[in-house]
Amino acid sequence: MKLKLFGLPGNNDVSEKISDALNADIINIEIREFPDKEWYIRVNSDVKDCTIILVCTLHEPNNKLFLIRLLADTLRENGAEKILLVAPYLAYMRQDIQFHPGEGITSRYTAKFISETVDSIITVDPHLHRYHTLSEVYSIPNKVVHASHLIADWIKNNIGTPVLIGPDSESHQWVASVASQAHAEFLVLEKKRYGDEQVSISIPDSFEAKDFTPVLVDDIISTGSTMIETAKLLKKIGLKKPVCIGIHAVFAGEGFTHLKNADISEIITCNTIHHSTNRIDISGEIIKGIEELLSL
Ligand code: R5P
C-alpha cells in the first residue's frame, strides 16, 4: 500500500509526527480562495493508487467539512484509492437527540456526510453520550483512540494529591477512567444547562477534600462556562483552585480568556486542537490507531 498524507492548515504538528512514524510522504496540494470565496484546489503530487491520510481537526467545522469533501473528490479524480480522515477532534457530536421539537439531529447528518466523503475515520475521544459507539452513526470503518491514560500520567507526574472532578454526568466516562488509571478518587457533579453559555453546577453529596488539589476533567472546553461555574462552586465549599483538564481545546469566542481569568490554577489540554494550553501529546495513540485501521 502506498501511503501519503496531507494535513490541512493548523494540523502541522500531528501531521508531521504521523508522516515520520508511518513513512507517509507529504503531498502537495494547492488550496486557495477565488476572489468570490469559492475554493480552488490542485493536487501537485502523484496520488495514483495511493491511500491518503487527510489530517483535519474539526473545531469551527462548517468550512472545513466542505473543504474536505472537495479535497476528497479531487484526490479521487487524480487516482487516489482510499482516503482516511484523521480528525483528532470530531465536531457535531453533541446534538445527538431532538432536545426540542423541530431541531435537527446534526450529529447524524454530519456522520452521513463524512461517511459519504471518506473511506474511514479516526478520532480521539468523541463526545459519545447517547450514542455508545461511532458506528451507530458512521457507516464507514472507524477507530476511536483515548487520551485517558495520557491524562492520568500527566496528573501522576504533576499533582501530588489530586481529587478528580467531573462537572456533569456526561463527563463520568472520562473522569472515571482517568481516576482509575491515576489511582485517585473522583466525584461527578450535576450540571443544568439553560443556554449556550449559561450552566449551573451543583454537588450531589457532602464532599470533604480540603487537602486535595481538585482536577476538573471534561472532554470539551468550549465557552468555558462549565469549568468556570464548577470552579465557583469549589471555591464556595472551600476547596483549592482547580486544575482544569480538557481533552479538546475548542475555546469558542472569548472562552479561553474567561476561563484564564476565573478562579482556577491551570488549564491543560491535549493537542487534538492546536492551542497554547496543549501539554498532552496524543499523536502516538493516533499513529497506533492508523496502523490498526489500515492493518499496517
Ligand atoms: C458537554 O456536555 C461537554 O462534555 C462539555 O461539558 C461542554 O461541551 C463544555 O462546554 P462549555 O465549555 O461551553 O461549558
PDB file of C-alpha atoms and ligand atoms in Angstrom:
ATOM      1  CA  MET A   1       0.000   0.000   0.000  1.00  0.00           C
ATOM      2  CA  LYS A   2       1.414   3.408  -0.996  1.00  0.00           C
ATOM      3  CA  LEU A   3       0.677   5.734   1.905  1.00  0.00           C
ATOM      4  CA  LYS A   4       0.694   9.509   1.508  1.00  0.00           C
ATOM      5  CA  LEU A   5      -0.501  12.313   3.757  1.00  0.00           C
ATOM      6  CA  PHE A   6      -1.945  15.782   3.596  1.00  0.00           C
ATOM      7  CA  GLY A   7      -2.539  17.931   6.664  1.00  0.00           C
ATOM      8  CA  LEU A   8      -4.820  20.924   6.393  1.00  0.00           C
ATOM      9  CA  PRO A   9      -3.510  24.223   7.802  1.00  0.00           C
ATOM     10  CA  GLY A  10      -3.380  24.145  11.607  1.00  0.00           C
ATOM     11  CA  ASN A  11      -2.619  20.417  11.750  1.00  0.00           C
ATOM     12  CA  ASN A  12       1.156  20.537  11.153  1.00  0.00           C
ATOM     13  CA  ASP A  13       2.337  19.156  14.481  1.00  0.00           C
ATOM     14  CA  VAL A  14       0.268  15.955  14.409  1.00  0.00           C
ATOM     15  CA  SER A  15       0.617  15.574  10.607  1.00  0.00           C
ATOM     16  CA  GLU A  16       4.419  15.625  10.744  1.00  0.00           C
ATOM     17  CA  LYS A  17       4.508  13.073  13.546  1.00  0.00           C
ATOM     18  CA  ILE A  18       2.212  10.730  11.590  1.00  0.00           C
ATOM     19  CA  SER A  19       4.183  11.211   8.387  1.00  0.00           C
ATOM     20  CA  ASP A  20       7.519  10.460  10.138  1.00  0.00           C
ATOM     21  CA  ALA A  21       6.210   7.429  12.025  1.00  0.00           C
ATOM     22  CA  LEU A  22       4.453   5.820   9.041  1.00  0.00           C
ATOM     23  CA  ASN A  23       6.839   6.915   6.328  1.00  0.00           C
ATOM     24  CA  ALA A  24       3.995   8.614   4.514  1.00  0.00           C
ATOM     25  CA  ASP A  25       5.172  11.250   2.022  1.00  0.00           C
ATOM     26  CA  ILE A  26       3.502  14.615   2.443  1.00  0.00           C
ATOM     27  CA  ILE A  27       1.703  15.508  -0.762  1.00  0.00           C
ATOM     28  CA  ASN A  28       1.476  18.981  -2.195  1.00  0.00           C
ATOM     29  CA  ILE A  29      -1.987  20.407  -2.684  1.00  0.00           C
ATOM     30  CA  GLU A  30      -2.622  23.993  -3.613  1.00  0.00           C
ATOM     31  CA  ILE A  31      -5.703  25.387  -1.917  1.00  0.00           C
ATOM     32  CA  ARG A  32      -6.764  28.960  -2.343  1.00  0.00           C
ATOM     33  CA  GLU A  33      -9.900  31.012  -2.500  1.00  0.00           C
ATOM     34  CA  PHE A  34     -11.069  32.671  -5.663  1.00  0.00           C
ATOM     35  CA  PRO A  35     -11.998  36.354  -5.204  1.00  0.00           C
ATOM     36  CA  ASP A  36     -15.630  35.265  -4.830  1.00  0.00           C
ATOM     37  CA  LYS A  37     -14.620  32.924  -1.939  1.00  0.00           C
ATOM     38  CA  GLU A  38     -15.052  29.663  -3.807  1.00  0.00           C
ATOM     39  CA  TRP A  39     -12.220  27.152  -3.301  1.00  0.00           C
ATOM     40  CA  TYR A  40      -9.561  26.413  -5.908  1.00  0.00           C
ATOM     41  CA  ILE A  41      -7.860  23.040  -5.395  1.00  0.00           C
ATOM     42  CA  ARG A  42      -4.999  21.470  -7.331  1.00  0.00           C
ATOM     43  CA  VAL A  43      -3.158  18.266  -6.417  1.00  0.00           C
ATOM     44  CA  ASN A  44       0.507  18.705  -7.398  1.00  0.00           C
ATOM     45  CA  SER A  45       1.761  15.250  -6.323  1.00  0.00           C
ATOM     46  CA  ASP A  46       1.257  11.786  -7.748  1.00  0.00           C
ATOM     47  CA  VAL A  47      -1.518  10.143  -5.735  1.00  0.00           C
ATOM     48  CA  LYS A  48      -2.448   7.372  -8.176  1.00  0.00           C
ATOM     49  CA  ASP A  49      -3.341   4.144  -6.331  1.00  0.00           C
ATOM     50  CA  CYS A  50      -2.340   5.692  -3.011  1.00  0.00           C
ATOM     51  CA  THR A  51      -4.063   5.581   0.350  1.00  0.00           C
ATOM     52  CA  ILE A  52      -4.228   9.187   1.522  1.00  0.00           C
ATOM     53  CA  ILE A  53      -4.291  10.195   5.167  1.00  0.00           C
ATOM     54  CA  LEU A  54      -6.103  13.555   5.392  1.00  0.00           C
ATOM     55  CA  VAL A  55      -5.453  15.244   8.735  1.00  0.00           C
ATOM     56  CA  CYS A  56      -8.006  17.855   9.753  1.00  0.00           C
ATOM     57  CA  THR A  57      -9.222  18.517  13.239  1.00  0.00           C
ATOM     58  CA  LEU A  58     -12.807  19.695  13.150  1.00  0.00           C
ATOM     59  CA  HIS A  59     -13.341  22.603  15.543  1.00  0.00           C
ATOM     60  CA  GLU A  60     -15.058  25.513  13.752  1.00  0.00           C
ATOM     61  CA  PRO A  61     -16.166  22.776  11.367  1.00  0.00           C
ATOM     62  CA  ASN A  62     -18.501  24.240   8.787  1.00  0.00           C
ATOM     63  CA  ASN A  63     -15.972  25.384   6.170  1.00  0.00           C
ATOM     64  CA  LYS A  64     -13.621  22.509   6.894  1.00  0.00           C
ATOM     65  CA  LEU A  65     -16.250  19.858   6.229  1.00  0.00           C
ATOM     66  CA  PHE A  66     -16.991  21.217   2.786  1.00  0.00           C
ATOM     67  CA  LEU A  67     -13.293  21.644   2.005  1.00  0.00           C
ATOM     68  CA  ILE A  68     -12.648  18.016   2.986  1.00  0.00           C
ATOM     69  CA  ARG A  69     -15.399  16.930   0.581  1.00  0.00           C
ATOM     70  CA  LEU A  70     -13.839  18.911  -2.286  1.00  0.00           C
ATOM     71  CA  LEU A  71     -10.353  17.623  -1.406  1.00  0.00           C
ATOM     72  CA  ALA A  72     -11.514  14.006  -1.255  1.00  0.00           C
ATOM     73  CA  ASP A  73     -13.235  14.312  -4.634  1.00  0.00           C
ATOM     74  CA  THR A  74     -10.163  15.985  -6.175  1.00  0.00           C
ATOM     75  CA  LEU A  75      -7.864  13.282  -4.787  1.00  0.00           C
ATOM     76  CA  ARG A  76     -10.095  10.544  -6.206  1.00  0.00           C
ATOM     77  CA  GLU A  77     -10.238  12.351  -9.554  1.00  0.00           C
ATOM     78  CA  ASN A  78      -6.427  12.145  -9.530  1.00  0.00           C
ATOM     79  CA  GLY A  79      -6.407   8.386  -8.866  1.00  0.00           C
ATOM     80  CA  ALA A  80      -6.236   8.097  -5.058  1.00  0.00           C
ATOM     81  CA  GLU A  81      -7.560   4.715  -3.997  1.00  0.00           C
ATOM     82  CA  LYS A  82      -8.632   5.260  -0.392  1.00  0.00           C
ATOM     83  CA  ILE A  83      -8.935   8.237   1.905  1.00  0.00           C
ATOM     84  CA  LEU A  84      -8.598   8.037   5.687  1.00  0.00           C
ATOM     85  CA  LEU A  85      -9.682  11.120   7.619  1.00  0.00           C
ATOM     86  CA  VAL A  86      -7.764  11.769  10.835  1.00  0.00           C
ATOM     87  CA  ALA A  87      -9.955  14.208  12.779  1.00  0.00           C
ATOM     88  CA  PRO A  88      -8.415  14.429  16.273  1.00  0.00           C
ATOM     89  CA  TYR A  89     -11.460  16.460  17.342  1.00  0.00           C
ATOM     90  CA  LEU A  90     -14.731  15.337  15.831  1.00  0.00           C
ATOM     91  CA  ALA A  91     -17.368  18.061  15.722  1.00  0.00           C
ATOM     92  CA  TYR A  92     -21.165  17.857  15.727  1.00  0.00           C
ATOM     93  CA  MET A  93     -21.397  15.042  18.246  1.00  0.00           C
ATOM     94  CA  ARG A  94     -23.362  16.866  20.947  1.00  0.00           C
ATOM     95  CA  GLN A  95     -26.641  17.339  19.088  1.00  0.00           C
ATOM     96  CA  ASP A  96     -27.487  13.662  19.424  1.00  0.00           C
ATOM     97  CA  ILE A  97     -31.245  13.898  20.062  1.00  0.00           C
ATOM     98  CA  GLN A  98     -34.019  16.369  19.431  1.00  0.00           C
ATOM     99  CA  PHE A  99     -33.890  18.405  22.638  1.00  0.00           C
ATOM    100  CA  HIS A 100     -36.802  20.494  21.309  1.00  0.00           C
ATOM    101  CA  PRO A 101     -39.362  19.767  18.579  1.00  0.00           C
ATOM    102  CA  GLY A 102     -38.174  20.706  15.115  1.00  0.00           C
ATOM    103  CA  GLU A 103     -34.446  20.502  15.852  1.00  0.00           C
ATOM    104  CA  GLY A 104     -32.039  18.752  13.510  1.00  0.00           C
ATOM    105  CA  ILE A 105     -30.089  15.802  14.894  1.00  0.00           C
ATOM    106  CA  THR A 106     -26.990  17.209  13.241  1.00  0.00           C
ATOM    107  CA  SER A 107     -24.640  14.542  14.616  1.00  0.00           C
ATOM    108  CA  ARG A 108     -26.363  12.047  12.313  1.00  0.00           C
ATOM    109  CA  TYR A 109     -26.369  14.253   9.234  1.00  0.00           C
ATOM    110  CA  THR A 110     -22.691  15.150   9.696  1.00  0.00           C
ATOM    111  CA  ALA A 111     -21.799  11.485  10.165  1.00  0.00           C
ATOM    112  CA  LYS A 112     -23.658  10.676   6.935  1.00  0.00           C
ATOM    113  CA  PHE A 113     -21.855  13.495   5.097  1.00  0.00           C
ATOM    114  CA  ILE A 114     -18.403  12.370   6.309  1.00  0.00           C
ATOM    115  CA  SER A 115     -19.212   8.697   5.639  1.00  0.00           C
ATOM    116  CA  GLU A 116     -20.058   9.630   2.034  1.00  0.00           C
ATOM    117  CA  THR A 117     -16.846  11.690   1.742  1.00  0.00           C
ATOM    118  CA  VAL A 118     -14.014   9.456   3.002  1.00  0.00           C
ATOM    119  CA  ASP A 119     -13.415   5.706   3.348  1.00  0.00           C
ATOM    120  CA  SER A 120     -12.530   5.581   7.049  1.00  0.00           C
ATOM    121  CA  ILE A 121     -12.104   7.876  10.028  1.00  0.00           C
ATOM    122  CA  ILE A 122     -10.053   8.007  13.197  1.00  0.00           C
ATOM    123  CA  THR A 123     -10.641  10.366  16.090  1.00  0.00           C
ATOM    124  CA  VAL A 124      -9.803  10.961  19.750  1.00  0.00           C
ATOM    125  CA  ASP A 125     -12.478  10.629  22.450  1.00  0.00           C
ATOM    126  CA  PRO A 126     -15.521  11.832  20.506  1.00  0.00           C
ATOM    127  CA  HIS A 127     -18.478  13.078  22.577  1.00  0.00           C
ATOM    128  CA  LEU A 128     -20.262   9.731  22.786  1.00  0.00           C
ATOM    129  CA  HIS A 129     -23.107  10.355  25.181  1.00  0.00           C
ATOM    130  CA  ARG A 130     -26.345   8.920  23.908  1.00  0.00           C
ATOM    131  CA  TYR A 131     -24.507   7.021  21.168  1.00  0.00           C
ATOM    132  CA  HIS A 132     -22.282   4.302  22.564  1.00  0.00           C
ATOM    133  CA  THR A 133     -20.107   3.815  19.504  1.00  0.00           C
ATOM    134  CA  LEU A 134     -19.268   5.858  16.418  1.00  0.00           C
ATOM    135  CA  SER A 135     -20.631   3.016  14.272  1.00  0.00           C
ATOM    136  CA  GLU A 136     -24.130   3.898  15.471  1.00  0.00           C
ATOM    137  CA  VAL A 137     -23.916   6.933  13.184  1.00  0.00           C
ATOM    138  CA  TYR A 138     -20.840   6.463  10.966  1.00  0.00           C
ATOM    139  CA  SER A 139     -21.255   3.836   8.257  1.00  0.00           C
ATOM    140  CA  ILE A 140     -17.515   3.667   7.395  1.00  0.00           C
ATOM    141  CA  PRO A 141     -14.712   1.800   9.248  1.00  0.00           C
ATOM    142  CA  ASN A 142     -13.755   3.934  12.219  1.00  0.00           C
ATOM    143  CA  LYS A 143     -11.397   3.945  15.154  1.00  0.00           C
ATOM    144  CA  VAL A 144     -11.639   5.846  18.423  1.00  0.00           C
ATOM    145  CA  VAL A 145      -8.463   6.356  20.423  1.00  0.00           C
ATOM    146  CA  HIS A 146      -8.402   7.506  24.022  1.00  0.00           C
ATOM    147  CA  ALA A 147      -6.446  10.124  25.905  1.00  0.00           C
ATOM    148  CA  SER A 148      -7.333   8.909  29.422  1.00  0.00           C
ATOM    149  CA  HIS A 149      -4.073   7.096  30.242  1.00  0.00           C
ATOM    150  CA  LEU A 150      -2.029  10.068  28.972  1.00  0.00           C
ATOM    151  CA  ILE A 151      -4.075  12.437  31.132  1.00  0.00           C
ATOM    152  CA  ALA A 152      -3.642  10.051  34.087  1.00  0.00           C
ATOM    153  CA  ASP A 153       0.142  10.051  33.519  1.00  0.00           C
ATOM    154  CA  TRP A 154       0.170  13.858  33.410  1.00  0.00           C
ATOM    155  CA  ILE A 155      -1.738  14.020  36.705  1.00  0.00           C
ATOM    156  CA  LYS A 156       0.554  11.436  38.372  1.00  0.00           C
ATOM    157  CA  ASN A 157       3.636  13.368  37.246  1.00  0.00           C
ATOM    158  CA  ASN A 158       2.384  16.840  38.142  1.00  0.00           C
ATOM    159  CA  ILE A 159      -0.089  16.733  41.028  1.00  0.00           C
ATOM    160  CA  GLY A 160       0.732  15.360  44.485  1.00  0.00           C
ATOM    161  CA  THR A 161      -2.691  14.708  45.968  1.00  0.00           C
ATOM    162  CA  PRO A 162      -5.344  15.045  43.272  1.00  0.00           C
ATOM    163  CA  VAL A 163      -9.068  14.537  43.557  1.00  0.00           C
ATOM    164  CA  LEU A 164     -10.709  14.319  40.153  1.00  0.00           C
ATOM    165  CA  ILE A 165     -13.976  16.094  39.448  1.00  0.00           C
ATOM    166  CA  GLY A 166     -16.311  15.627  36.511  1.00  0.00           C
ATOM    167  CA  PRO A 167     -18.623  18.630  36.080  1.00  0.00           C
ATOM    168  CA  ASP A 168     -21.596  16.629  34.780  1.00  0.00           C
ATOM    169  CA  SER A 169     -22.885  13.122  34.173  1.00  0.00           C
ATOM    170  CA  GLU A 170     -21.580  13.223  30.591  1.00  0.00           C
ATOM    171  CA  SER A 171     -18.026  13.562  31.910  1.00  0.00           C
ATOM    172  CA  HIS A 172     -18.407  10.429  34.067  1.00  0.00           C
ATOM    173  CA  GLN A 173     -16.841   8.121  31.458  1.00  0.00           C
ATOM    174  CA  TRP A 174     -13.686  10.251  31.138  1.00  0.00           C
ATOM    175  CA  VAL A 175     -13.239  11.148  34.791  1.00  0.00           C
ATOM    176  CA  ALA A 176     -13.802   7.565  35.997  1.00  0.00           C
ATOM    177  CA  SER A 177     -11.307   6.162  33.524  1.00  0.00           C
ATOM    178  CA  VAL A 178      -8.640   8.799  34.251  1.00  0.00           C
ATOM    179  CA  ALA A 179      -9.153   8.425  38.027  1.00  0.00           C
ATOM    180  CA  SER A 180      -8.718   4.668  37.991  1.00  0.00           C
ATOM    181  CA  GLN A 181      -5.507   4.971  35.948  1.00  0.00           C
ATOM    182  CA  ALA A 182      -4.198   7.822  38.138  1.00  0.00           C
ATOM    183  CA  HIS A 183      -5.172   5.868  41.313  1.00  0.00           C
ATOM    184  CA  ALA A 184      -7.173   8.880  42.518  1.00  0.00           C
ATOM    185  CA  GLU A 185     -10.639   9.426  43.985  1.00  0.00           C
ATOM    186  CA  PHE A 186     -13.265  11.092  41.830  1.00  0.00           C
ATOM    187  CA  LEU A 187     -16.604  12.831  42.121  1.00  0.00           C
ATOM    188  CA  VAL A 188     -19.145  13.679  39.429  1.00  0.00           C
ATOM    189  CA  LEU A 189     -21.221  16.847  39.839  1.00  0.00           C
ATOM    190  CA  GLU A 190     -24.589  17.752  38.369  1.00  0.00           C
ATOM    191  CA  LYS A 191     -25.000  20.309  35.607  1.00  0.00           C
ATOM    192  CA  LYS A 192     -28.100  22.077  34.312  1.00  0.00           C
ATOM    193  CA  ARG A 193     -27.759  23.939  31.035  1.00  0.00           C
ATOM    194  CA  TYR A 194     -30.034  26.933  30.423  1.00  0.00           C
ATOM    195  CA  GLY A 195     -28.372  28.286  27.268  1.00  0.00           C
ATOM    196  CA  ASP A 196     -25.171  28.162  25.208  1.00  0.00           C
ATOM    197  CA  GLU A 197     -23.215  29.932  27.943  1.00  0.00           C
ATOM    198  CA  GLN A 198     -25.495  29.523  30.965  1.00  0.00           C
ATOM    199  CA  VAL A 199     -24.982  26.499  33.182  1.00  0.00           C
ATOM    200  CA  SER A 200     -25.387  25.817  36.877  1.00  0.00           C
ATOM    201  CA  ILE A 201     -23.384  23.184  38.716  1.00  0.00           C
ATOM    202  CA  SER A 202     -24.352  21.511  41.975  1.00  0.00           C
ATOM    203  CA  ILE A 203     -22.779  18.964  44.226  1.00  0.00           C
ATOM    204  CA  PRO A 204     -24.804  15.789  44.877  1.00  0.00           C
ATOM    205  CA  ASP A 205     -23.337  14.766  48.262  1.00  0.00           C
ATOM    206  CA  SER A 206     -21.337  16.391  51.024  1.00  0.00           C
ATOM    207  CA  PHE A 207     -17.726  16.438  49.982  1.00  0.00           C
ATOM    208  CA  GLU A 208     -14.592  16.869  52.107  1.00  0.00           C
ATOM    209  CA  ALA A 209     -11.375  17.274  50.141  1.00  0.00           C
ATOM    210  CA  LYS A 210      -9.720  20.405  51.510  1.00  0.00           C
ATOM    211  CA  ASP A 211      -6.218  18.940  51.458  1.00  0.00           C
ATOM    212  CA  PHE A 212      -6.505  17.739  47.878  1.00  0.00           C
ATOM    213  CA  THR A 213      -5.915  19.537  44.604  1.00  0.00           C
ATOM    214  CA  PRO A 214      -9.147  19.431  42.602  1.00  0.00           C
ATOM    215  CA  VAL A 215      -8.615  18.439  38.978  1.00  0.00           C
ATOM    216  CA  LEU A 216     -11.576  19.091  36.673  1.00  0.00           C
ATOM    217  CA  VAL A 217     -11.695  16.658  33.772  1.00  0.00           C
ATOM    218  CA  ASP A 218     -14.005  17.095  30.770  1.00  0.00           C
ATOM    219  CA  ASP A 219     -13.871  16.156  27.122  1.00  0.00           C
ATOM    220  CA  ILE A 220     -14.571  19.585  25.591  1.00  0.00           C
ATOM    221  CA  ILE A 221     -13.885  23.099  26.831  1.00  0.00           C
ATOM    222  CA  SER A 222     -15.927  25.394  24.586  1.00  0.00           C
ATOM    223  CA  THR A 223     -17.224  28.634  26.137  1.00  0.00           C
ATOM    224  CA  GLY A 224     -15.524  27.604  29.394  1.00  0.00           C
ATOM    225  CA  SER A 225     -18.805  28.113  31.311  1.00  0.00           C
ATOM    226  CA  THR A 226     -18.894  24.551  32.646  1.00  0.00           C
ATOM    227  CA  MET A 227     -15.418  24.798  34.148  1.00  0.00           C
ATOM    228  CA  ILE A 228     -15.912  28.389  35.388  1.00  0.00           C
ATOM    229  CA  GLU A 229     -19.149  27.538  37.207  1.00  0.00           C
ATOM    230  CA  THR A 230     -17.567  24.402  38.675  1.00  0.00           C
ATOM    231  CA  ALA A 231     -14.585  26.425  39.923  1.00  0.00           C
ATOM    232  CA  LYS A 232     -17.001  28.884  41.614  1.00  0.00           C
ATOM    233  CA  LEU A 233     -18.743  26.021  43.388  1.00  0.00           C
ATOM    234  CA  LEU A 234     -15.450  24.529  44.569  1.00  0.00           C
ATOM    235  CA  LYS A 235     -14.410  27.906  45.959  1.00  0.00           C
ATOM    236  CA  LYS A 236     -17.732  28.203  47.810  1.00  0.00           C
ATOM    237  CA  ILE A 237     -17.176  24.871  49.564  1.00  0.00           C
ATOM    238  CA  GLY A 238     -13.615  25.800  50.486  1.00  0.00           C
ATOM    239  CA  LEU A 239     -11.553  23.776  48.024  1.00  0.00           C
ATOM    240  CA  LYS A 240      -8.300  24.907  46.412  1.00  0.00           C
ATOM    241  CA  LYS A 241      -8.274  26.448  42.915  1.00  0.00           C
ATOM    242  CA  PRO A 242      -8.715  23.597  40.438  1.00  0.00           C
ATOM    243  CA  VAL A 243      -6.506  22.461  37.595  1.00  0.00           C
ATOM    244  CA  CYS A 244      -8.759  22.307  34.502  1.00  0.00           C
ATOM    245  CA  ILE A 245      -8.049  19.495  32.063  1.00  0.00           C
ATOM    246  CA  GLY A 246      -9.941  19.278  28.785  1.00  0.00           C
ATOM    247  CA  ILE A 247      -9.213  16.818  26.012  1.00  0.00           C
ATOM    248  CA  HIS A 248     -10.317  19.198  23.259  1.00  0.00           C
ATOM    249  CA  ALA A 249      -9.377  22.898  23.436  1.00  0.00           C
ATOM    250  CA  VAL A 250     -12.345  24.146  21.390  1.00  0.00           C
ATOM    251  CA  PHE A 251     -12.403  27.524  23.200  1.00  0.00           C
ATOM    252  CA  ALA A 252     -15.255  29.246  21.383  1.00  0.00           C
ATOM    253  CA  GLY A 253     -15.347  33.046  21.312  1.00  0.00           C
ATOM    254  CA  GLU A 254     -13.778  34.534  24.449  1.00  0.00           C
ATOM    255  CA  GLY A 255     -13.924  31.178  26.249  1.00  0.00           C
ATOM    256  CA  PHE A 256     -10.189  30.905  26.840  1.00  0.00           C
ATOM    257  CA  THR A 257      -9.870  34.452  28.241  1.00  0.00           C
ATOM    258  CA  HIS A 258     -12.854  33.936  30.524  1.00  0.00           C
ATOM    259  CA  LEU A 259     -11.505  30.651  31.870  1.00  0.00           C
ATOM    260  CA  LYS A 260      -7.972  32.022  32.303  1.00  0.00           C
ATOM    261  CA  ASN A 261      -9.406  34.867  34.399  1.00  0.00           C
ATOM    262  CA  ALA A 262     -11.551  32.576  36.559  1.00  0.00           C
ATOM    263  CA  ASP A 263     -10.646  31.097  39.956  1.00  0.00           C
ATOM    264  CA  ILE A 264      -8.557  28.271  38.561  1.00  0.00           C
ATOM    265  CA  SER A 265      -4.879  27.427  38.824  1.00  0.00           C
ATOM    266  CA  GLU A 266      -4.006  25.996  35.406  1.00  0.00           C
ATOM    267  CA  ILE A 267      -5.530  24.899  32.075  1.00  0.00           C
ATOM    268  CA  ILE A 268      -4.198  21.740  30.446  1.00  0.00           C
ATOM    269  CA  THR A 269      -5.354  20.241  27.130  1.00  0.00           C
ATOM    270  CA  CYS A 270      -4.383  17.530  24.670  1.00  0.00           C
ATOM    271  CA  ASN A 271      -3.089  18.521  21.226  1.00  0.00           C
ATOM    272  CA  THR A 272      -6.224  17.392  19.364  1.00  0.00           C
ATOM    273  CA  ILE A 273      -6.676  21.103  18.559  1.00  0.00           C
ATOM    274  CA  HIS A 274      -3.554  23.261  18.392  1.00  0.00           C
ATOM    275  CA  HIS A 275      -3.605  25.652  21.397  1.00  0.00           C
ATOM    276  CA  SER A 276      -1.217  27.299  23.850  1.00  0.00           C
ATOM    277  CA  THR A 277      -2.588  25.041  26.635  1.00  0.00           C
ATOM    278  CA  ASN A 278      -1.591  21.797  24.848  1.00  0.00           C
ATOM    279  CA  ARG A 279       0.546  19.751  27.250  1.00  0.00           C
ATOM    280  CA  ILE A 280      -0.500  16.199  26.427  1.00  0.00           C
ATOM    281  CA  ASP A 281       0.550  14.716  23.092  1.00  0.00           C
ATOM    282  CA  ILE A 282      -1.933  12.223  21.633  1.00  0.00           C
ATOM    283  CA  SER A 283      -0.166  11.672  18.286  1.00  0.00           C
ATOM    284  CA  GLY A 284       1.300   8.308  19.409  1.00  0.00           C
ATOM    285  CA  GLU A 285      -2.223   6.973  20.026  1.00  0.00           C
ATOM    286  CA  ILE A 286      -3.396   8.253  16.641  1.00  0.00           C
ATOM    287  CA  ILE A 287      -0.452   6.566  14.910  1.00  0.00           C
ATOM    288  CA  LYS A 288      -1.250   3.226  16.611  1.00  0.00           C
ATOM    289  CA  GLY A 289      -4.898   3.705  15.610  1.00  0.00           C
ATOM    290  CA  ILE A 290      -3.984   4.290  11.952  1.00  0.00           C
ATOM    291  CA  GLU A 291      -1.784   1.177  11.959  1.00  0.00           C
ATOM    292  CA  GLU A 292      -4.707  -0.879  13.272  1.00  0.00           C
ATOM    293  CA  LEU A 293      -7.312   0.646  10.985  1.00  0.00           C
ATOM    294  CA  LEU A 294      -5.184   0.200   7.853  1.00  0.00           C
ATOM    295  CA  SER A 295      -3.676  -3.132   9.057  1.00  0.00           C
ATOM    296  CA  LEU A 296      -0.136  -1.807   8.522  1.00  0.00           C
TER     297      LEU A 296
HETATM  298  C1  R5P B   1     -20.879  18.671  27.119  1.00  0.00           C
HETATM  299  O1  R5P B   1     -21.611  18.007  27.792  1.00  0.00           O
HETATM  300  C2  R5P B   1     -19.398  18.571  27.173  1.00  0.00           C
HETATM  301  O2  R5P B   1     -18.978  17.396  27.802  1.00  0.00           O
HETATM  302  C3  R5P B   1     -18.768  19.781  27.848  1.00  0.00           C
HETATM  303  O3  R5P B   1     -19.101  19.781  29.226  1.00  0.00           O
HETATM  304  C4  R5P B   1     -19.248  21.055  27.236  1.00  0.00           C
HETATM  305  O4  R5P B   1     -19.136  20.999  25.851  1.00  0.00           O
HETATM  306  C5  R5P B   1     -18.489  22.244  27.753  1.00  0.00           C
HETATM  307  O5  R5P B   1     -18.998  23.389  27.149  1.00  0.00           O
HETATM  308  P1  R5P B   1     -18.717  24.833  27.746  1.00  0.00           P
HETATM  309  O6  R5P B   1     -17.222  24.982  27.865  1.00  0.00           O
HETATM  310  O7  R5P B   1     -19.311  25.743  26.718  1.00  0.00           O
HETATM  311  O8  R5P B   1     -19.420  24.911  29.053  1.00  0.00           O
END
